[in-house]
Each structure stands twice: as C-alpha cells, then as structure tokens.
Coordinates of C-alpha atoms in Angstrom, one line a residue:
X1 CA -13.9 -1.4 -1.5
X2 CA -14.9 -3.9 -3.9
X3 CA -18.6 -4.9 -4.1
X4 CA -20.0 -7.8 -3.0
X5 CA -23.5 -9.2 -1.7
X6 CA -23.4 -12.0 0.8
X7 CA -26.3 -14.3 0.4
X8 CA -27.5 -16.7 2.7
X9 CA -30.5 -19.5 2.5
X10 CA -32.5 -20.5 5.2
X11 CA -35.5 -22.8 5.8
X12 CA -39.3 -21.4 5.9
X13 CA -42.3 -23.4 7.2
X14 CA -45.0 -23.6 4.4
X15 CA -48.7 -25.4 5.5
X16 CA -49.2 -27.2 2.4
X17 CA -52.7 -29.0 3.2
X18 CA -55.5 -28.4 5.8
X19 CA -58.3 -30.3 4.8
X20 CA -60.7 -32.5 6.5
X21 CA -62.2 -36.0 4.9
X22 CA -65.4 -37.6 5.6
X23 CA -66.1 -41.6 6.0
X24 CA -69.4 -43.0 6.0
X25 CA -70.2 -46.2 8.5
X26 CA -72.5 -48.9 7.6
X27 CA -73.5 -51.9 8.7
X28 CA -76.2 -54.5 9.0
X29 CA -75.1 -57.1 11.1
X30 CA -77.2 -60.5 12.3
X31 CA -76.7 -62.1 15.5
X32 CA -74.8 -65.5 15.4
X33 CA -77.1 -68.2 17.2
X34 CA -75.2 -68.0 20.6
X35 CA -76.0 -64.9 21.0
X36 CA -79.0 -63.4 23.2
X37 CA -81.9 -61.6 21.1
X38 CA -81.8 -57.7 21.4
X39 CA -84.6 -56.3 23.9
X40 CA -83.0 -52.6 24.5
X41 CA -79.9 -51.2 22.8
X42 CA -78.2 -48.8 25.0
X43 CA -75.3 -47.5 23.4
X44 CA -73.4 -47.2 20.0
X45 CA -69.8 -46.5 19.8
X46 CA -67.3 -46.1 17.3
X47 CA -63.3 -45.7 17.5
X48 CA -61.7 -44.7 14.5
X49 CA -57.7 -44.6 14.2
X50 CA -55.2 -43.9 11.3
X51 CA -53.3 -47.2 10.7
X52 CA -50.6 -46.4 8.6
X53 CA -50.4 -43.5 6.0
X54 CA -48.2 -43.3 2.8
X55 CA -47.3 -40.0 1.3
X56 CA -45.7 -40.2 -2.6
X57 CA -44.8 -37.1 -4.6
X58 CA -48.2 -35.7 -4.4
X59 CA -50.7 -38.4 -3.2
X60 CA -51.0 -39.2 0.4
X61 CA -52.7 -42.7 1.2
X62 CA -53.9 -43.8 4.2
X63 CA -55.5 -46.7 5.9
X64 CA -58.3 -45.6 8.7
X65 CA -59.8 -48.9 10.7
X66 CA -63.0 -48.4 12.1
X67 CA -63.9 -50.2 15.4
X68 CA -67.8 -50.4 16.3
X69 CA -69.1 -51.7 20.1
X70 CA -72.5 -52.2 20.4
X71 CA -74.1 -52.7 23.9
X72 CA -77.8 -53.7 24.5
X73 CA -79.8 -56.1 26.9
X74 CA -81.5 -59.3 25.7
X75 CA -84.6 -60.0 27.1
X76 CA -84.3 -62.8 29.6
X77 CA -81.1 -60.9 31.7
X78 CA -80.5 -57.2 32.7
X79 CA -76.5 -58.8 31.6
X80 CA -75.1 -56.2 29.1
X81 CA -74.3 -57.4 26.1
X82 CA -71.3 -56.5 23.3
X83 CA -71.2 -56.7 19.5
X84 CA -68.0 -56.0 17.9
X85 CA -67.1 -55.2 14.2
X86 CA -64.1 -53.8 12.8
X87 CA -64.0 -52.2 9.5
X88 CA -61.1 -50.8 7.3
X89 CA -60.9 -48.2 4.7
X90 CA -58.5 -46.7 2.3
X91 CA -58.2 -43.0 1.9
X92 CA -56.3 -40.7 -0.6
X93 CA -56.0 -36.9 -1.2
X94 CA -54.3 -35.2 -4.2
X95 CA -51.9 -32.1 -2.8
X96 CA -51.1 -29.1 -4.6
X97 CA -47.6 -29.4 -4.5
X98 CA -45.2 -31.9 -3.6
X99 CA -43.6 -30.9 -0.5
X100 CA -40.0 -31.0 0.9
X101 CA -39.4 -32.4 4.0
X102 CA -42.4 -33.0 5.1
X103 CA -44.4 -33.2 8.8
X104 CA -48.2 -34.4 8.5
X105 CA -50.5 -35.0 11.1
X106 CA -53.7 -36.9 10.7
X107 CA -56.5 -36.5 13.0
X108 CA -59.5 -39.0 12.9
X109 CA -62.6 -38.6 14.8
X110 CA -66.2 -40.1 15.0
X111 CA -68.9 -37.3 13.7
X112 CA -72.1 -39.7 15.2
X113 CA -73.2 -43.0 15.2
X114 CA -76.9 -44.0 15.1
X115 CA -77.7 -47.8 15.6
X116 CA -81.3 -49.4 15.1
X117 CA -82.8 -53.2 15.4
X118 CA -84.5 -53.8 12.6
X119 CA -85.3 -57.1 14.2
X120 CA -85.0 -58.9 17.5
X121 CA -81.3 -60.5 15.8
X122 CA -80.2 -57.8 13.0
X123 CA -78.7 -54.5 13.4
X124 CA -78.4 -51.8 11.4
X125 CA -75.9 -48.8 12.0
X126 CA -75.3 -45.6 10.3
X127 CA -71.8 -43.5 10.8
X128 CA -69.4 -40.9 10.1
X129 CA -66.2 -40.2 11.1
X130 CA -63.8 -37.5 10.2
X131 CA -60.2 -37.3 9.4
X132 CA -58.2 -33.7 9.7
X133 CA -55.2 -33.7 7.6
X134 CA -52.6 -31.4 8.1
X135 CA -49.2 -31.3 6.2
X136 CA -46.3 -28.5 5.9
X137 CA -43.7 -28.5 4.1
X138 CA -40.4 -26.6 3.4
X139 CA -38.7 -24.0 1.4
X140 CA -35.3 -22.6 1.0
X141 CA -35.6 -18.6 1.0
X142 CA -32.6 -16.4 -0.1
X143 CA -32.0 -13.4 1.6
X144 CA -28.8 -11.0 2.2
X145 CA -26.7 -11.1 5.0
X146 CA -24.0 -8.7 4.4
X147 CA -23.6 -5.4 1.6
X148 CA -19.5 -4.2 1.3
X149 CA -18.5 -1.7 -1.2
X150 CA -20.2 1.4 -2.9
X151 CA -20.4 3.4 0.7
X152 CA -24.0 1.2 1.6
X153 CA -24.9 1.6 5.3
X154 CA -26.8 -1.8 6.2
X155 CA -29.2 -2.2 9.3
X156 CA -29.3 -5.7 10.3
X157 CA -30.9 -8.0 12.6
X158 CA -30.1 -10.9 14.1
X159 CA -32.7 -13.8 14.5
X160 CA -32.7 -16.8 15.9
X161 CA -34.1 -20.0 13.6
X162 CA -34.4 -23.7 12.9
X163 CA -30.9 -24.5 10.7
X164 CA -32.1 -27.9 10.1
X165 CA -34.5 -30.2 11.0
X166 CA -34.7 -34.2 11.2
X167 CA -37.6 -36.0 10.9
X168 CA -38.5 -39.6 11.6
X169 CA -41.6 -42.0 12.0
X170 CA -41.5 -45.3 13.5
X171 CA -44.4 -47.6 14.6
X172 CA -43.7 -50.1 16.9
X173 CA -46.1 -53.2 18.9
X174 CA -46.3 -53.4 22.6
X175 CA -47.7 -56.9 23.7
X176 CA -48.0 -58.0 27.7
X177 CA -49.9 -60.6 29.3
X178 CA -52.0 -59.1 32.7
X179 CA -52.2 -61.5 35.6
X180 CA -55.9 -60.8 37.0
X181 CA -57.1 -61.7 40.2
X182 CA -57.4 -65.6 41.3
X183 CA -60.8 -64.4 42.7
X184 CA -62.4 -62.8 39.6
X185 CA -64.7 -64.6 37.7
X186 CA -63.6 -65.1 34.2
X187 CA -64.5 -62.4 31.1
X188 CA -67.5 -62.6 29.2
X189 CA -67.1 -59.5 27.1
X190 CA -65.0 -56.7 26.9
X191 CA -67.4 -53.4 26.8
X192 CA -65.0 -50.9 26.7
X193 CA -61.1 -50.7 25.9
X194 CA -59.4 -46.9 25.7
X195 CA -55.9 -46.1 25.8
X196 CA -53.7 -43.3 25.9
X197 CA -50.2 -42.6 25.9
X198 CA -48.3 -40.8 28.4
X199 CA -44.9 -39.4 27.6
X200 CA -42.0 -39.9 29.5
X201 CA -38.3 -39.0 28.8
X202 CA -36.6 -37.9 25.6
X203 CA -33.3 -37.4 25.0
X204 CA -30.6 -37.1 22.0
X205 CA -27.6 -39.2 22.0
X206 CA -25.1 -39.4 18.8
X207 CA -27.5 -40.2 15.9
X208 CA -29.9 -42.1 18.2
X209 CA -33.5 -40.5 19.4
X210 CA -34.7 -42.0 22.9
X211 CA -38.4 -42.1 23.7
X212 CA -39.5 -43.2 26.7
X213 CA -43.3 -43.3 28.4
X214 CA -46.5 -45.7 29.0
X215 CA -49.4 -46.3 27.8
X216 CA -52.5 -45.8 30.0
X217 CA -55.5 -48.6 29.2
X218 CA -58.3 -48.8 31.1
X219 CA -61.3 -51.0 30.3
X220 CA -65.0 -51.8 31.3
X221 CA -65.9 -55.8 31.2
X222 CA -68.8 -58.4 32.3
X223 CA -67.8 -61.2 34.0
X224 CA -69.2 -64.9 33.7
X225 CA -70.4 -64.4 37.2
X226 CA -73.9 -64.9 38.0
X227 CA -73.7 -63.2 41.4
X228 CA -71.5 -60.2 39.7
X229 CA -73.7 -58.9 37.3
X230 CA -72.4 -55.1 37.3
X231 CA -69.6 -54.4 34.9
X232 CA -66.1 -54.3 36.4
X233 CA -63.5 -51.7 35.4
X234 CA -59.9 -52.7 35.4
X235 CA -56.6 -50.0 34.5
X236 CA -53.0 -51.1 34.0
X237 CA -49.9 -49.9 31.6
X238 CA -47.9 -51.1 29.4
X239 CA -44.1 -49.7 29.2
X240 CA -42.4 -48.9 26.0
X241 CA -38.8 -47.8 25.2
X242 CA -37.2 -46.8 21.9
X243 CA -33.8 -46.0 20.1
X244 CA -34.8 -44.6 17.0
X245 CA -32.1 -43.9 14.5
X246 CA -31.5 -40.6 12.8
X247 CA -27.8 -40.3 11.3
X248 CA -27.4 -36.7 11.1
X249 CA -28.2 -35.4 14.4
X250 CA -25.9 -35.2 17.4
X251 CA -26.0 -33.2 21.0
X252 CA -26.7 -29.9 18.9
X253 CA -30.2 -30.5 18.2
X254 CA -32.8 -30.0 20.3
X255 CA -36.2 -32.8 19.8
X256 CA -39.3 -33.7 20.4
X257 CA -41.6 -36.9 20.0
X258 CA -44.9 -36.7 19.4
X259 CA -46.5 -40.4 20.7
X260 CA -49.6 -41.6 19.1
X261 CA -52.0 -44.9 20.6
X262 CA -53.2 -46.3 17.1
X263 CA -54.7 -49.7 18.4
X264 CA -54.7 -51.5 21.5
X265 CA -56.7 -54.7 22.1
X266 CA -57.5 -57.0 25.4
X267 CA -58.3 -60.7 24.9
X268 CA -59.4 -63.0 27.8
X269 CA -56.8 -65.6 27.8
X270 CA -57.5 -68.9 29.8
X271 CA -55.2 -69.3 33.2
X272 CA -53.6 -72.9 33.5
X273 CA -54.6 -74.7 37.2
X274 CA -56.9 -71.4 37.5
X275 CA -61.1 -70.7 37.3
X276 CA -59.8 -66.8 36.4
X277 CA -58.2 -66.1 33.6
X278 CA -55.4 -63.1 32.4
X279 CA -55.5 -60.3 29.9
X280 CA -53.7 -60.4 26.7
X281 CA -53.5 -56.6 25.4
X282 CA -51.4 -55.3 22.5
X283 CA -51.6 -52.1 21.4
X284 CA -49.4 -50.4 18.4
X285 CA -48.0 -46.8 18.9
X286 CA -47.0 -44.7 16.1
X287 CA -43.8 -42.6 17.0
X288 CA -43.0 -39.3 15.5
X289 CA -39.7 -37.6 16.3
X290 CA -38.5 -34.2 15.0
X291 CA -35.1 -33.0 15.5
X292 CA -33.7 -29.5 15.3
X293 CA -30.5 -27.6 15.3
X294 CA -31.0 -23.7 16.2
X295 CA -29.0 -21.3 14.9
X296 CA -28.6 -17.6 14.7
X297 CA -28.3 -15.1 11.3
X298 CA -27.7 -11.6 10.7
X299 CA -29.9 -10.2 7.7
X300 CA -30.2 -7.2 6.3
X301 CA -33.7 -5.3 6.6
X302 CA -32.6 -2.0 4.8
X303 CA -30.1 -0.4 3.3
X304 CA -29.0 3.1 1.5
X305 CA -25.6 4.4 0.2
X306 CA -24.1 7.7 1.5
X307 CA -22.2 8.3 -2.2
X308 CA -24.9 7.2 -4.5
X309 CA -28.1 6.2 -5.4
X310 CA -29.5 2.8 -4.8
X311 CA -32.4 0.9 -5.3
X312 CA -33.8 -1.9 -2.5
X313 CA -35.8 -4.9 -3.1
X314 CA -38.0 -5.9 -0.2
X315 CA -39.3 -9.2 1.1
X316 CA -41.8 -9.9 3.9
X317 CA -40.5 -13.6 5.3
X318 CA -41.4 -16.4 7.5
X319 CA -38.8 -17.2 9.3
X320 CA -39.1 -20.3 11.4
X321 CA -37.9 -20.8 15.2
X322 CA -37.5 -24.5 16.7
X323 CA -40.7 -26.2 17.0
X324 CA -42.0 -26.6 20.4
X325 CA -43.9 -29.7 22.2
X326 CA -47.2 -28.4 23.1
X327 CA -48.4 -30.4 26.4
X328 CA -51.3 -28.8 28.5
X329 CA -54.0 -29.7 30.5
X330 CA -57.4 -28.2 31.9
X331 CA -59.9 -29.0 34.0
X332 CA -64.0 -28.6 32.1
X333 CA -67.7 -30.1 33.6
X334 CA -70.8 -30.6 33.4
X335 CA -73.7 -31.4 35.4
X336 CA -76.6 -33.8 34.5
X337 CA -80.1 -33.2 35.8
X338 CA -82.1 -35.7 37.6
X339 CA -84.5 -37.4 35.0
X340 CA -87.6 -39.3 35.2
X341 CA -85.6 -42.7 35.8
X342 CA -83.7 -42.7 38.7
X343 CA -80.0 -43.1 39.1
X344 CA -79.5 -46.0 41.5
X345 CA -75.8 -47.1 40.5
X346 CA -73.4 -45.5 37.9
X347 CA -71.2 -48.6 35.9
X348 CA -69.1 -46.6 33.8
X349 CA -68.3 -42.8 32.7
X350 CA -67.1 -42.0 29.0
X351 CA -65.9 -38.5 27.8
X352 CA -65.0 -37.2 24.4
X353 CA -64.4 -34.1 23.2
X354 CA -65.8 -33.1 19.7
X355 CA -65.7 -30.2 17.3
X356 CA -62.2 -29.0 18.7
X357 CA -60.9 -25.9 17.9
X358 CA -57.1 -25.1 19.0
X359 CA -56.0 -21.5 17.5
X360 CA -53.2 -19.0 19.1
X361 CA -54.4 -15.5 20.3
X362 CA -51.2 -13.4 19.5
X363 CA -52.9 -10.3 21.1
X364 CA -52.4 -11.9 25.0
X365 CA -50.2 -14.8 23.9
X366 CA -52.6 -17.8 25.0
X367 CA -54.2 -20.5 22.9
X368 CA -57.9 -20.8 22.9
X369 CA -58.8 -24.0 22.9
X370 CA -62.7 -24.6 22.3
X371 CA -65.4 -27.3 21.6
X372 CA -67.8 -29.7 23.0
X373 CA -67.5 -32.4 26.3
X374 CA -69.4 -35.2 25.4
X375 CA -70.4 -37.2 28.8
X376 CA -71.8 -40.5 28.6
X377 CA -73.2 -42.2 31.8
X378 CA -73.6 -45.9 32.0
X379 CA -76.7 -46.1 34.6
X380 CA -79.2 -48.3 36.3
X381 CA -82.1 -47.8 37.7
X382 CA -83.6 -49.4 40.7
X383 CA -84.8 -52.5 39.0
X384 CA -81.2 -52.9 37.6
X385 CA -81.9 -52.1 34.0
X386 CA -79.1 -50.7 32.4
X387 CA -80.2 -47.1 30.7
X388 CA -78.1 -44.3 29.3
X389 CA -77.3 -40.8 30.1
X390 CA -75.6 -38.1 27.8
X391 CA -74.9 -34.3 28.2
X392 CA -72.9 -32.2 26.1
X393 CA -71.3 -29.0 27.6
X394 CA -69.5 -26.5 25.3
X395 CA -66.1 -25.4 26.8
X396 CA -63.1 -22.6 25.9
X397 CA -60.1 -22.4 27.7
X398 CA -57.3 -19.6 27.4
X399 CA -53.5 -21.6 28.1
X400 CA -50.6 -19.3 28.4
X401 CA -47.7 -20.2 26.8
X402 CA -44.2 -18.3 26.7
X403 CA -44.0 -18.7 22.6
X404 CA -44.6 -15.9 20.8
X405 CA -47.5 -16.7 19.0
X406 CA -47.4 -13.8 16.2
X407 CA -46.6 -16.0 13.2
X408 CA -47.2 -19.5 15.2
X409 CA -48.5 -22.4 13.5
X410 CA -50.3 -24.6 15.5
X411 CA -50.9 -28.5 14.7
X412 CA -52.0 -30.4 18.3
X413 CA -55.4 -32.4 19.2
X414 CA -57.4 -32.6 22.3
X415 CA -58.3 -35.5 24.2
X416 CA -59.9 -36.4 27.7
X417 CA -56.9 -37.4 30.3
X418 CA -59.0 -39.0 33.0
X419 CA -63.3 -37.7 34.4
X420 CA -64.8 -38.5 37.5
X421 CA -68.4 -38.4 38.9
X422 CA -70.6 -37.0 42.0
X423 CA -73.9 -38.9 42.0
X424 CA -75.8 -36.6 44.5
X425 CA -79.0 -38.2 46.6
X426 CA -81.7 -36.5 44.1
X427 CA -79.9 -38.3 41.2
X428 CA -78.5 -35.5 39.4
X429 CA -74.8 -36.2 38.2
X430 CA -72.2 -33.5 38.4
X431 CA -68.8 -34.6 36.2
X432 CA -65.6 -33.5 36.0
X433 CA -63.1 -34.1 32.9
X434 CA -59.1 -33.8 32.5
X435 CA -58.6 -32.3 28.8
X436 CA -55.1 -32.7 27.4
X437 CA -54.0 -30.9 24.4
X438 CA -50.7 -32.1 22.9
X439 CA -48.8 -31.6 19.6
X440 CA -46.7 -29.4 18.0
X441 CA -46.2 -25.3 18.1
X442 CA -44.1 -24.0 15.2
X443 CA -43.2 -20.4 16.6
X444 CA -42.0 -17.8 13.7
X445 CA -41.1 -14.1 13.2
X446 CA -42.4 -11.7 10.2
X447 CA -39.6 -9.9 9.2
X448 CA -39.2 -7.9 6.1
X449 CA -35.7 -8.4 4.6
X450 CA -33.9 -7.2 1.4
X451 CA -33.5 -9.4 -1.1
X452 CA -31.9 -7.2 -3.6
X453 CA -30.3 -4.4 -4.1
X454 CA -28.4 -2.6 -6.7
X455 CA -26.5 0.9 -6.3
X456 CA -25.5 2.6 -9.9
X457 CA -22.2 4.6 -9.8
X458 CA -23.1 6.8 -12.2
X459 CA -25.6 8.5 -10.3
X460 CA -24.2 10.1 -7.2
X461 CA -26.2 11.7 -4.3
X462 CA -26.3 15.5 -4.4
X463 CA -26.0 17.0 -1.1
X464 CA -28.5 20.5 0.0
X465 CA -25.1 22.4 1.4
X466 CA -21.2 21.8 2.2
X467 CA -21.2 21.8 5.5
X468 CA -19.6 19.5 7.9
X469 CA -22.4 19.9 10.6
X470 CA -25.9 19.7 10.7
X471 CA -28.8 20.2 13.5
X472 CA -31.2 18.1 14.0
X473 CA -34.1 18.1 16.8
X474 CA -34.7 14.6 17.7
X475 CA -37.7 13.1 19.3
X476 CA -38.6 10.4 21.9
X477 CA -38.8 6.9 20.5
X478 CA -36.9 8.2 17.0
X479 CA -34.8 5.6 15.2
X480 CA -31.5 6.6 14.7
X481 CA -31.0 5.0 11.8
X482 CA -34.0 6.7 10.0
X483 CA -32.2 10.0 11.0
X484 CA -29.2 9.3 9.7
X485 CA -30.7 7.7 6.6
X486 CA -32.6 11.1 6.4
X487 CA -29.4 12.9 6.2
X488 CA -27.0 10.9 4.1
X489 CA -24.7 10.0 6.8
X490 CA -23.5 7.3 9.2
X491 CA -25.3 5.9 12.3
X492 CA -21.6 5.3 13.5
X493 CA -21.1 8.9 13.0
X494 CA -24.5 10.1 14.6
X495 CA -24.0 7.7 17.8
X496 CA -20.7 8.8 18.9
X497 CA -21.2 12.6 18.3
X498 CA -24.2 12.8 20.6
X499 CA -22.8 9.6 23.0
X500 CA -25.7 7.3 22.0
X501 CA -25.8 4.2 22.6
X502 CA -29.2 2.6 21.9
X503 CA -31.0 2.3 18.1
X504 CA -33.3 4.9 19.6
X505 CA -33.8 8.2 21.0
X506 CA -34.7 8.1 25.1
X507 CA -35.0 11.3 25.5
X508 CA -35.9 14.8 23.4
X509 CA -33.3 17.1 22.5
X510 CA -30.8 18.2 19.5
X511 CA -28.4 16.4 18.0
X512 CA -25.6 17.2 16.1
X513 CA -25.3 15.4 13.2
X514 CA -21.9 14.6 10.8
X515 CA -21.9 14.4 7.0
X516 CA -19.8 11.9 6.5
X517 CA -19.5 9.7 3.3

C-alpha cells in the first residue's frame, strides 16, 4: 500500500494576557453655595465600569469611568446628603503577541476609597481601583489523523472539540421612564443606584444570536419631605431584547452570551399636573456572544510498524471542548456585633465582594471560589443620626460542576445577587448575601499526539524466532495494544485469537499471541 500521512488542523485555546492594572482616584472637590456645610461624612463610595475597550494588533485601549458618591450630614439636619463626581480614564497595555480570534474579559474593581474634609465645604478623596485583564487567543495545531502504508499499526482516539468558534460584541442603551407613586414626595438625591443583569433566553437562529433578559436596579433616595426624613428604597427592571448578527453560524452551533451592566443612571424627572415626580433610568449593557460548532476527530497517539523500523514524533496538546456558561450561586454571612452606639433603624444594606479568587480543583471537580464579603450598614441611632457600620467576612465555597476541569480555563467574576438583614433586640446585625459567579469555562483535554512519523524501508525488523505462535501471560489492567506492540504483531490479530473485546485485559491469564505482519 502506498504511503500516506493524513493531517488534520484543529484550534487550541492559548491565554495570551492575565494581568491586572492599577488607577489612582483623586479629588478635591468644593461645595457649590446651595449646598449644606459638611458636619459628619458617613460614607465613601466608588463604582468603577469598563466603558468601551479597543484591542489593535497588539495594544488594547480602554476607557474605565469612575463614579464617586459621597454621603455626609450638614449640621443643621440629620437629612443625608450626596455628592457626585464622575471621572474618566484611558488605559492601555502592550501584549506579547497579537492574538487570533480573540475573547477578552475586563474586570474593574474599587481597591478602597478614603474621603476627608479638609474644611467645612472642600473634600478631599483618595482611590484605587483595579482592572483584571484577561485575553486568549487561538492557534491552529497540526496533528495526524490517519498513517496507510509501510505495515504501521496506529492507536487512535477520538475526541470531541470546538471546530469553530464565532465571536461577537455588541453594546446597546436601554432608556425607560418609571411612573412613581402620586403619594411620594419628590427626589432630593439619589444615594445609591446598583444594577445587575439577569439573563434570560438564548437561542440561535440562521446567522442571527438572540439574547434575552432584564436588568435588576435597585436604588436608595431622600425625598423632599420634611415628615419623611429616612431614605426610601425603590427596585424595578428594565427589559432588553436583541438580534445580533453573526453570518456564519446556523443551528449547528451551540452559544452563549455573556451580559455585562456598564452604566445605569436614575434622574428625577418632573410629573406634569403632579407634586411627585417619575424616574428616568438608562443604563448601557455590553453584550458578548460566543458561538461554537462541536465536532469530533480521530488522531493518532502512537504508532509502530510490524515490517520495519520507525521513528515517532510526539506532542503534548490542548485540545479545546465547547466553552461552557458558568452561572452559580451561594449563599455566605456575617454577623455584626452590637457596638457602643445603638442600632435603632437600619436605612440601607450594601455588599461587595473583594479580592475574588475563582480557580478549578480538578482533583474533586469543583471550583473554589474565595474572598472577602464586604457589609456596609446604613444605621441610626436613637437620636436619628445617621452612623456607619462595616464588617468584612472571608468566604470559600466548593461548586460542583459536571465539566472536567483537568485542563479548564476559567474566566468568570463574582458579584452579590441580592443580602438581607436580622437586626436582633441587643443591636447586633446578623446578614446574609446571595453571591453569583458567572462567566465563561473553557473545558480541554491533554492529550499527547503524534505529530510525525517516518518509517525507513531499508531497515526491516528482525524477529527473536519463526514461529507462528507465541505465549504470552497477561495481566489485569494490561493494554493490548502495548502487548502487541511488544511483540511486533497486530492488535486485530491478538483480539480475535483470545476473543477480546475491550483495549484492556479484565481478567489474568495467557494469551496466545499471532505474528502477523
């Protein structure tokens, strides 16, 4: 038979870039006349999010906003008050190669944020936030599917992997006018405004990629009311729907969309014939959709000739299975002690998570996820002076998952879902928090495969005797086709004169074993 190699290419996973960039915050900021002076500040807060990104050959640029709240009491009113700044920055990182097809992920979190009045009307704040940049890329790997000719046995496996993959990124602007209540007072301030997006359905139809889900907001205002002089918490959602196009998938690909809340802002917007007024939130979403078509291939992982001698090249590989959307959740706590100032009325919980670490655990085939609950409690006391209350509690969760996690790569970020609060009657606080970890697992195998292999027919394989037979005493758990590479002869041969069936020995005994070339 005539010798040939059949080669075959397939795609392999690379991380390219796992790097994490620091931001400093500043700012001294004056009061504008209207506003009342500072007496107490009680808390500092910063939201960072990832605008918009660029990446070009080997640069990746991105644009990270910076929003600031600062709440603190004036002197003539227990009525919190809210300072606002936004502040933008631009960002780039050099990579060490330019990648194909690329996926990257960009994480931004605040590190700490320390506020101080220098004076009764000027503030000065000092920041840091964080941004984790992740990016893989891919590569086309060569390896052999088939060997004919020359007498060469082959052992092959057939894997399952990721033929192609499609990826897009879409942002798009949600904007939705909230009737309030005729009876609420009007906004003063907006103290708080988080959001988060919850997916919904996702679905593949001819070339288009359907996303479907809501957006969770929830937000903590003061009201112009002088009887109602507690903050008020309001939640609602905004819808979105989305055909995204990508031309070259169909039905065959499997996909996944990975649904990011970049900004969302409430304004007070005045209510014709009306003392209330509505909301006016908008809020910008950042869409990422990967598409995959699996596949199967049969390479070869070893190979010998029965006529002459030959001489194998061997490659350890990545090989890449379709990418799976992580989405888990877990319950953590913590519990706050009763403190010298007591707890008379709780106005608003906040959780964050910090210092997240999400890493597979091949050995039981969980994920550890670990890192630090941040609580902050919005209190007064009994006078009605608004104080604060913070407790970190470290947490580490094991989540099973039925991905083998050998070779997984792992790209996914915490966040808190929803918390809740038991204020007991000696004032200690006992809190409860909703983490949700979503993003993307990348499953793989590590196979070693052949990547060459040459047989010279000038040098044929001497055999120890002439006989047609041999005996061999074979052992549990013994692969057949070590045995009958052993022996110069065929696994064919082997397997049907001892009536095997499996690639391995079940049971002790002897075998009887053809030389065959």
């Amino acid at each position: 038979m005539e010798w040939k190699i059949n080669r075959e290419r397939i795609p392999v996973t690379e991380r390219i870039l796992d790097e994490t960039q620091e931001q400093g915050v500043e700012l001294d900021y004056v009061l504008p006349d209207y506003d009342p002076e500072i007496f107490r500040i009680i808390r500092c807060e910063m939201q960072p999010a990832i605008l918009e990104y660029q990446l070009q050959e080997t640069r990746l640029s991105y644009e990270l906003q910076v929003d600031l709240r600062i709440l603190y009491c004036g002197s003539d009113s227990h009525r919190l008050q809210c300072v606002t700044q936004t502040m933008h920055y631009t960002k780039t990182l050099d990579l060490p190669e330019k990648p194909e097809n690329p996926a990257v992920l960009l994480q931004a979190k605040a590190d700490y944020a320390n506020c101080r009045a220098v004076s009764r009307r000027r503030l000065d704040v000092r920041g840091a936030v964080s941004v984790r940049v992740q990016i893989t890329g891919e590569r086309m790997q060569e390896v052999i599917s088939d060997v004919f000719g020359m007498q060469v046995q082959c052992q092959k496996q057939t894997i399952a992997y990721a033929s192609q993959k499609q990826r897009a990124v879409k942002t798009i602007s949600l904007s939705e006018d909230i009737e309030r209540n005729a009876a609420k007072a009007p906004i003063q301030s907006i103290l708080r405004c988080t959001a988060r997006a919850e997916q919904g359905e996702q679905s593949i139809i001819a070339g288009k990629f359907v996303v479907r889900g809501e957006v969770l907001v929830s937000l903590l205002y003061c009201s112009t009311s002088e009887e109602q002089t507690e903050p008020e918490s309001m939640q609602f959602t905004l819808p979105y729907s989305q055909i995204i196009d990508m031309e070259q998938i169909d039905e065959t690909f499997t996909g996944m969309a990975a649904v990011q809340v970049i900004r969302c802002e409430c304004k007070p917007v005045s209510n014709k014939g009306s003392d209330s007024d509505n909301l006016h939130c908008e809020a910008d979403l950042r869409i990422t959709c990967t598409a995959c078509k699996p596949a199967t291939i049969s390479i070869v992982t070893d190979a010998y000739s029965t006529a002459y001698l030959c001489d194998c090249v061997r490659t350890p590989l990545r090989i890449d299975g379709t990418p799976v959307l992580l989405k888990e959740q877990f319950s953590c706590t913590a519990a706050i002690p009763a403190g010298d100032t007591p707890v008379d009325f709780v106005s608003d919980l906040q959780c964050r998570i910090k210092n997240v670490s999400a890493t597979p655990v091949p050995e039981q085939n969980r994920i550890r996820v670990s890192g630090m609950l941040c609580c902050s409690v919005l209190a007064k006391d009994q006078e009605g002076m608004p104080f604060l209350l913070e407790k970190e509690e470290a947490f580490e969760e094991l989540l099973a998952t039925t991905v083998p996690l050998e070779q997984a790569m792992l790209c996914a970020e915490a966040e808190p879902a929803d918390s809740s609060f038991h204020l007991a009657a000696d004032g200690s606080l006992s809190i409860k928090a909703t983490i949700s970890l979503q993003g993307m697992l990348y499953p793989a195998t590590q196979q070693t495969a052949l990547s060459e292999i040459t047989v010279d027919e000038n040098r044929k394989r001497t055999r120890d005797s002439d006989c047609a037979l041999r005996l061999y005493y074979g052992t549990v758990g013994e692969s057949v086709w070590e045995i009958a590479k052993r022996c110069n002869t065929k696994v064919s041969a082997i397997a049907a004169e001892n009536d095997l069936s499996g690639d391995t020995l079940t049971k002790p005994g002897m075998l009887f074993i053809p030389i065959v070339s």
